[in-house]
XYZ file of C-alpha atoms in Angstrom:
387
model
C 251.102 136.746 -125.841
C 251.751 140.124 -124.563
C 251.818 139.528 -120.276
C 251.919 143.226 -119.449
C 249.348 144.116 -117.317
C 247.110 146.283 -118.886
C 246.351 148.453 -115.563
C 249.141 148.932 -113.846
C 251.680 147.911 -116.465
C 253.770 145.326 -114.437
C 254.505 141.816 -116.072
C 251.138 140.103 -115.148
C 251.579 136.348 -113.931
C 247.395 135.702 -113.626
C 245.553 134.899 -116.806
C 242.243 136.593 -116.835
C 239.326 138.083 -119.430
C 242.381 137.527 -122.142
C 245.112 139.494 -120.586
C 247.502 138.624 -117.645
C 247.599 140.476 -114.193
C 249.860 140.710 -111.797
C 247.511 141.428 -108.897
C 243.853 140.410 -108.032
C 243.595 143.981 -107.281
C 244.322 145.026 -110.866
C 241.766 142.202 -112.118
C 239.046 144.145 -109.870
C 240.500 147.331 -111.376
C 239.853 146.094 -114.730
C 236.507 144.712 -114.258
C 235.217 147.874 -112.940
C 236.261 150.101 -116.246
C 235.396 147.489 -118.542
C 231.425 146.880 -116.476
C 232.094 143.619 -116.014
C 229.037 141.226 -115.659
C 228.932 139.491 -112.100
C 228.753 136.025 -113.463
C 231.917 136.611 -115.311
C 233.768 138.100 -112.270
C 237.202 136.400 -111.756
C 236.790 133.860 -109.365
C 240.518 132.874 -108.232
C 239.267 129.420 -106.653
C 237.776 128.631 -109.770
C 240.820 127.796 -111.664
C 244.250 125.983 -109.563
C 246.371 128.032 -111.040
C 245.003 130.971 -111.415
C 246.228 132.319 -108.799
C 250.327 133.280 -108.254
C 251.078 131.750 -104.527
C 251.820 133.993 -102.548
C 255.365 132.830 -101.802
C 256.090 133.417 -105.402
C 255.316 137.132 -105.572
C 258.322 139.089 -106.023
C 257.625 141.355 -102.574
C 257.875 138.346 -100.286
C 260.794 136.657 -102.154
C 262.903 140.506 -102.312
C 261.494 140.355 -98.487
C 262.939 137.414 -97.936
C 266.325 137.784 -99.287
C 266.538 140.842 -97.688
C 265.787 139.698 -94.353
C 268.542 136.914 -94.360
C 271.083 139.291 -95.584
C 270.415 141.139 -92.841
C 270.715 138.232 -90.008
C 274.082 137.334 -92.314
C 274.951 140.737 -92.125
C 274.623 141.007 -88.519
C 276.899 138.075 -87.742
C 279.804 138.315 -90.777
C 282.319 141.311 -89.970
C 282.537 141.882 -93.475
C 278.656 142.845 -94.159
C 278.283 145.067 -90.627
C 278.932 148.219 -92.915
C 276.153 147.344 -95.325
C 274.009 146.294 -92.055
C 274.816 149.730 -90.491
C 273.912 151.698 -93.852
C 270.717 149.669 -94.667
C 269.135 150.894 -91.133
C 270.466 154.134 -91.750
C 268.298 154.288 -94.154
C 265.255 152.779 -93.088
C 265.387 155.356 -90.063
C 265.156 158.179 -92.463
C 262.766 157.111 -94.635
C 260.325 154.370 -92.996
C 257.469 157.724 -91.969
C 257.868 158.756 -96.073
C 257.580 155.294 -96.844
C 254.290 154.294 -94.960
C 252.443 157.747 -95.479
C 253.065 157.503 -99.446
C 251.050 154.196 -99.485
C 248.773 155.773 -97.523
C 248.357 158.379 -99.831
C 248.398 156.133 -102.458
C 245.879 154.145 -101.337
C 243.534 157.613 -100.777
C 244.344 158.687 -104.238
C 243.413 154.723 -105.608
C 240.087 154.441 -103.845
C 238.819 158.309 -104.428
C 239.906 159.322 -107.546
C 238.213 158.221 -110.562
C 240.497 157.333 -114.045
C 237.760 158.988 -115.828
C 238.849 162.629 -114.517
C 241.957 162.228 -116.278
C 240.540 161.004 -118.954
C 237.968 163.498 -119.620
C 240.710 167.104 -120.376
C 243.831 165.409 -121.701
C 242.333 164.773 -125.222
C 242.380 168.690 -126.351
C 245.208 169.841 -128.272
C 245.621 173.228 -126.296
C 248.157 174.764 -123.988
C 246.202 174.194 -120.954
C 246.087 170.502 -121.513
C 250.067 170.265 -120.718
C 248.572 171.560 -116.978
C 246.160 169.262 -116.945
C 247.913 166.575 -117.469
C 250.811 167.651 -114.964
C 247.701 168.288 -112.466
C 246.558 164.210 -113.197
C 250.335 163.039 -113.182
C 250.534 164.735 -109.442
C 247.534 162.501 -108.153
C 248.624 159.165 -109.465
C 250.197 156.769 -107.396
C 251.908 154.360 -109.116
C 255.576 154.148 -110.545
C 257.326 155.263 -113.537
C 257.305 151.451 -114.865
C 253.544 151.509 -113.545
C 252.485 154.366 -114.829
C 253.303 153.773 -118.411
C 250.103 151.263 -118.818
C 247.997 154.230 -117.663
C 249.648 156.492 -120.038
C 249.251 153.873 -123.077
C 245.602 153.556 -122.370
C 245.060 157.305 -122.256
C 246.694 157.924 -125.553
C 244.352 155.015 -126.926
C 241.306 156.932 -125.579
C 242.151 159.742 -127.524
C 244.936 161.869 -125.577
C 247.223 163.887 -127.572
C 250.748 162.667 -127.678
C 252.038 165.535 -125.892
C 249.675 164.969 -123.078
C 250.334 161.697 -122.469
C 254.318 162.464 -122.741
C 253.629 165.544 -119.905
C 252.106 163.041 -117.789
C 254.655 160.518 -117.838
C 257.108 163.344 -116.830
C 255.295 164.743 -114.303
C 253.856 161.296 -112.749
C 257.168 159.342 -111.698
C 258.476 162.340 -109.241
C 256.037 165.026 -109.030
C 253.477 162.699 -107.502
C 251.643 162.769 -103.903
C 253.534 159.658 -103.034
C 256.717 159.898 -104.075
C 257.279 163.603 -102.991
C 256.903 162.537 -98.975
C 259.376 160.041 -100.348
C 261.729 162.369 -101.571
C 261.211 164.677 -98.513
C 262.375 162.158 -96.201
C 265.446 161.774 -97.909
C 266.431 165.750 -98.916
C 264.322 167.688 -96.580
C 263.544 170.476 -98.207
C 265.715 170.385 -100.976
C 263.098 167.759 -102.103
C 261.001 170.781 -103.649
C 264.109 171.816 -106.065
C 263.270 168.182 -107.343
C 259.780 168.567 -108.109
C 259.534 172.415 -108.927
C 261.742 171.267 -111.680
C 260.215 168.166 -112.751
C 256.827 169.858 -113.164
C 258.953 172.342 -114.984
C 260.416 169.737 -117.543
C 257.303 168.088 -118.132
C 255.361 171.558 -119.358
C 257.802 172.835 -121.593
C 258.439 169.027 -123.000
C 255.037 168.817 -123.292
C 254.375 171.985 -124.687
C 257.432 171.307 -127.134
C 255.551 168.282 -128.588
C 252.330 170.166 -129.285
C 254.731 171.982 -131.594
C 256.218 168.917 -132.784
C 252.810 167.591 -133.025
C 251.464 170.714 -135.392
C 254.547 170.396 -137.667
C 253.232 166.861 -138.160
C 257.309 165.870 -136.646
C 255.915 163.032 -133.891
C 252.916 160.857 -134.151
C 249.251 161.436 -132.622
C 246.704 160.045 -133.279
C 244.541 162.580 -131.520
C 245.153 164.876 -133.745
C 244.050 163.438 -136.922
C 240.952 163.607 -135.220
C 240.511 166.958 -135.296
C 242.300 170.159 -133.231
C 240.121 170.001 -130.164
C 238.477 166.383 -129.408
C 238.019 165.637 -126.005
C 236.849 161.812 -124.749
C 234.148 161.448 -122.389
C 231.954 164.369 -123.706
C 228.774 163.507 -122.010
C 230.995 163.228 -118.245
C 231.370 166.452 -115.844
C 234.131 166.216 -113.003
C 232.357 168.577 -110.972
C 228.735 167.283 -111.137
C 230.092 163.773 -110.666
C 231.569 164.996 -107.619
C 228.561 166.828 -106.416
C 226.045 163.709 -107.316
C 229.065 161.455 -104.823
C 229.335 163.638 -102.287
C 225.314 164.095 -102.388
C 225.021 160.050 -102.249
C 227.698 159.072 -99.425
C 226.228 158.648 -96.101
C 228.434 158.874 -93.289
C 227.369 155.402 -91.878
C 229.494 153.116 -90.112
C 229.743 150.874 -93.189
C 230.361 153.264 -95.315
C 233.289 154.436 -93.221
C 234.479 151.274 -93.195
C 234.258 150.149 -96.952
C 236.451 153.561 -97.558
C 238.691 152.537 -94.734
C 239.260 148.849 -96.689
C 239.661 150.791 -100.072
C 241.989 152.341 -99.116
C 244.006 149.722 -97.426
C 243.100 148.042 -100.276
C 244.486 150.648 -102.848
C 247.735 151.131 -100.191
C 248.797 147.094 -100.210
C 248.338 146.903 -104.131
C 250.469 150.004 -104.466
C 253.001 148.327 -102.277
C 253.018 145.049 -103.401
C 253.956 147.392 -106.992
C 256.817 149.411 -105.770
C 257.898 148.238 -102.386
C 260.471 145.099 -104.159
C 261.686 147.972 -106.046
C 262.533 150.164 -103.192
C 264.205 147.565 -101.301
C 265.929 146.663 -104.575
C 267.878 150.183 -104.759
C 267.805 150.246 -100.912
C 270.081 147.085 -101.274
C 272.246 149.016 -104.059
C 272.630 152.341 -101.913
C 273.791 150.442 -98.503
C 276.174 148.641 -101.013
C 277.443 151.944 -102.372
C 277.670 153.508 -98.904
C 279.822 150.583 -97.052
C 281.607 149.478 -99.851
C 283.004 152.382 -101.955
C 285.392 154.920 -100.719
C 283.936 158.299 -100.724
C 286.737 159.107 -102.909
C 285.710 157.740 -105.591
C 282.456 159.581 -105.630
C 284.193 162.975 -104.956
C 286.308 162.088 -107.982
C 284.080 160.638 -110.633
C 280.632 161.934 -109.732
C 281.352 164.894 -107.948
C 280.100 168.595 -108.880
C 281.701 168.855 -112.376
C 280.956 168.355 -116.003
C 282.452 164.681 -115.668
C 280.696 163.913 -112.776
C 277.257 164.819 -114.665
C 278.192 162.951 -117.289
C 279.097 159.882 -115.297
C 276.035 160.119 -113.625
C 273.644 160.326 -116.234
C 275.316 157.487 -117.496
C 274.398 155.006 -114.545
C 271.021 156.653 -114.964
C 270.548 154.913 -118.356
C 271.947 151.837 -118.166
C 270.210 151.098 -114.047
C 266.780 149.799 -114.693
C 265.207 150.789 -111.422
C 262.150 151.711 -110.142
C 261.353 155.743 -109.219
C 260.973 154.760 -105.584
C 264.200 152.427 -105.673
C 266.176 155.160 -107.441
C 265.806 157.552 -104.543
C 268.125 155.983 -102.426
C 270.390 155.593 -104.706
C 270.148 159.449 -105.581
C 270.400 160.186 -102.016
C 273.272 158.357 -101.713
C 275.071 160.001 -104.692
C 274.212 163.076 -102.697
C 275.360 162.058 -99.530
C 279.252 161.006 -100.629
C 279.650 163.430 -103.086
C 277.633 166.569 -101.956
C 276.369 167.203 -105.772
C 273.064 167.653 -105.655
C 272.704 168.407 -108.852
C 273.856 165.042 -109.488
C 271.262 163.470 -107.480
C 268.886 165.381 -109.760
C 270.211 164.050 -113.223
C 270.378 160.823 -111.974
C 266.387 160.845 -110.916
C 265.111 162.864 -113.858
C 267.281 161.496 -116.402
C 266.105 157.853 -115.298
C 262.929 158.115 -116.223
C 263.342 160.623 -119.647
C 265.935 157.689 -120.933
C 264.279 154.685 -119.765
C 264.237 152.022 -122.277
C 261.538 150.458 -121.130
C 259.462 153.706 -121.632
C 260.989 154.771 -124.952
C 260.311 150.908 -126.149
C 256.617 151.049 -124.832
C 256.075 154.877 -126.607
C 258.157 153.366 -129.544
C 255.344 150.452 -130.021
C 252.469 152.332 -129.219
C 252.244 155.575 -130.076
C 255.912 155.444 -132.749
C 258.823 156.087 -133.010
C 259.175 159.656 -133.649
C 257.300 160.160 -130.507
C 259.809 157.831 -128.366
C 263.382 159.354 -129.907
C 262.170 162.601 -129.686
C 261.544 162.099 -125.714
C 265.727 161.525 -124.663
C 266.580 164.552 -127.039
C 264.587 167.551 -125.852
C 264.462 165.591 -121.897
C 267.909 165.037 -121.496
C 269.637 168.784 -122.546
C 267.301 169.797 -119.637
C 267.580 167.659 -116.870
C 271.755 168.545 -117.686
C 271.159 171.707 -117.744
C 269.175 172.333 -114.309
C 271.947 169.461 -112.462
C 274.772 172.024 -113.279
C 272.776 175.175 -112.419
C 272.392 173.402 -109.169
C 275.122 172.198 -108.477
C 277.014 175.920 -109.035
C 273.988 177.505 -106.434
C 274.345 174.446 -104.005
């Protein structure tokens, strides 16, 4: 049986209503959409093992090892240059870190799934914004976001849609750009001008594709111009909340826990990852002459090529891949390398191209690396002759 989570898109580990979870959060998640009735709410202290202890959740056990490499690190001579380079980093980024998830958690609690449901159905130019719009106000990572994507395209979004909003969601959204700020200052917008860039004219490429019949979608069998969710209107749904919410103290405080709520699920998501290619940047930094980055991933043809390379074959998180960008930055002083190696991540994913391959086919998926990748080339050596 498939374990994939089917709302966040993580390997699920807690059987429930026929799927498997990897959160209680995501159960609640899924309950909600699907209307749920009370008496067959998941009840965690119904069943023994229903529930995934908590010391067996990969965020305390990454936490963990973490934490005693550290203490190792700080006593063994050899590891002091990894210990030094790990809190180097934590000191840049720990502000980016803890006001994503609190964006994250806003975006969770406040934003309703059905508003990106309702416009990214309709095969028309202005979808490809839409979508890019929705892909900026999710908060989840590129390995999470591809169960969101999935679903959409099984609600009735056009291929192209769905394949703009993967693009755009991974680095162009709320959470990750503070992310990316804290690391390149401003240099961080270069990153996500361009990603928002690549993900309209990809997307716009595979409405062509998707007229010429040349990738699969299912949409538009349907018709040219099918949107789901006919009967819903953002903007009176909006109204009709913002009419109902009373400022109360309870109120307050249920939004307040949502969004806590929303901010520790998002964590408990990405945070193993991040500390993952945290681990793998200090390692870089202490433990690699700089040399070797000037010469083999420095500001050159090769050192594109080299770097797009690692891109592929490291299966890492968005959030973990930053430091590892930064790091490529840092020692070599490419940033256009730093740029391939975060955009090209996520356009030759194989975990993404698989999931795209199975669900929507495989037209769709090979197509994705081939118009992606000229571009994410392209803008790294554009930057890194300007920079």
């Amino acid at each position: 049986m498939d374990k994939t989570d089917p709302i966040c898109g993580m390997k699920g580990t807690i059987p429930a209503h026929g799927h498997y979870f990897c959160s209680e959060h995501c159960i609640k998640k899924y309950e909600e959409k699907n209307k749920i009735s009370k008496k067959d709410i998941y009840c965690p202290r119904c069943s023994i093992n229903a529930k995934t202890p908590w010391y067996k959740q990969r965020l305390f056990i990454v936490t963990i090892f973490v934490f005693l490499l550290l203490i190792l690190s700080y006593f063994i001579d050899f590891l002091n240059p990894f210990l030094n380079a790990f809190i180097d980093y934590l000191k840049i980024i720990w502000w980016a870190i803890l006001i994503g998830f609190l964006i994250g958690g806003i975006i969770d609690y406040f934003i309703p799934r059905e508003y990106i449901k309702k416009y990214l159905s309709r095969h028309q130019k202005r979808t490809i914004i839409y979508s890019i719009i929705f892909g900026f106000l999710m908060s989840a990572c590129s390995h999470g976001i591809l169960a969101i994507a999935i679903e959409l395209y099984k609600k009735g979004a056009s291929t192209s849609s769905v394949i703009a909003f993967l693009l755009a969601s991974p680095w162009a959204n709320l959470p990750i750009t503070v992310l990316l700020f804290g690391f390149f200052g401003l240099k961080a917008f270069l990153i996500l001008i361009s990603a928002l860039i690549i993900a309209t004219t990809t997307g716009l490429i595979y409405q062509n594709l998707e007229r010429k019949g040349m990738v699969e979608c299912a949409a538009c069998k349907l018709g040219e111009d099918i949107p789901v969710l006919t009967d819903f209107s953002i903007i009176d749904d909006v109204k009709n909340r913002w009419k109902k919410y009373e400022f109360t103290k309870e109120n307050n405080l249920n939004a307040i826990k949502g969004t806590i709520i929303g901010s520790w699920a998002l964590t408990k998501m990405v945070m193993w990852w991040l500390l993952i290619g945290m681990i793998m940047a200090a390692v870089a930094r202490a433990y690699i002459p700089h040399e070797y980055f000037q010469q083999y991933m420095g500001p050159t043809a090769l050192g594109l090529l080299v770097t797009l390379f690692f891109a592929i074959i490291i299966e890492v998180c968005s959030e973990g891949s930053s430091p590892l960008a930064f790091e490529i930055y840092n020692q070599s002083g490419a940033f256009g390398n730093s740029f391939v190696f975060l955009l090209s991540g996520v356009a030759s994913d194989y975990t993404e191209i698989g999931l795209i391959w199975h669900n929507i086919g495989r037209k769709a998926a090979l197509w994705l690396p081939i118009i992606t990748v000229p571009q994410v080339l392209i803008l790294g050596y554009l930057f890194n002759i300007i920079l």
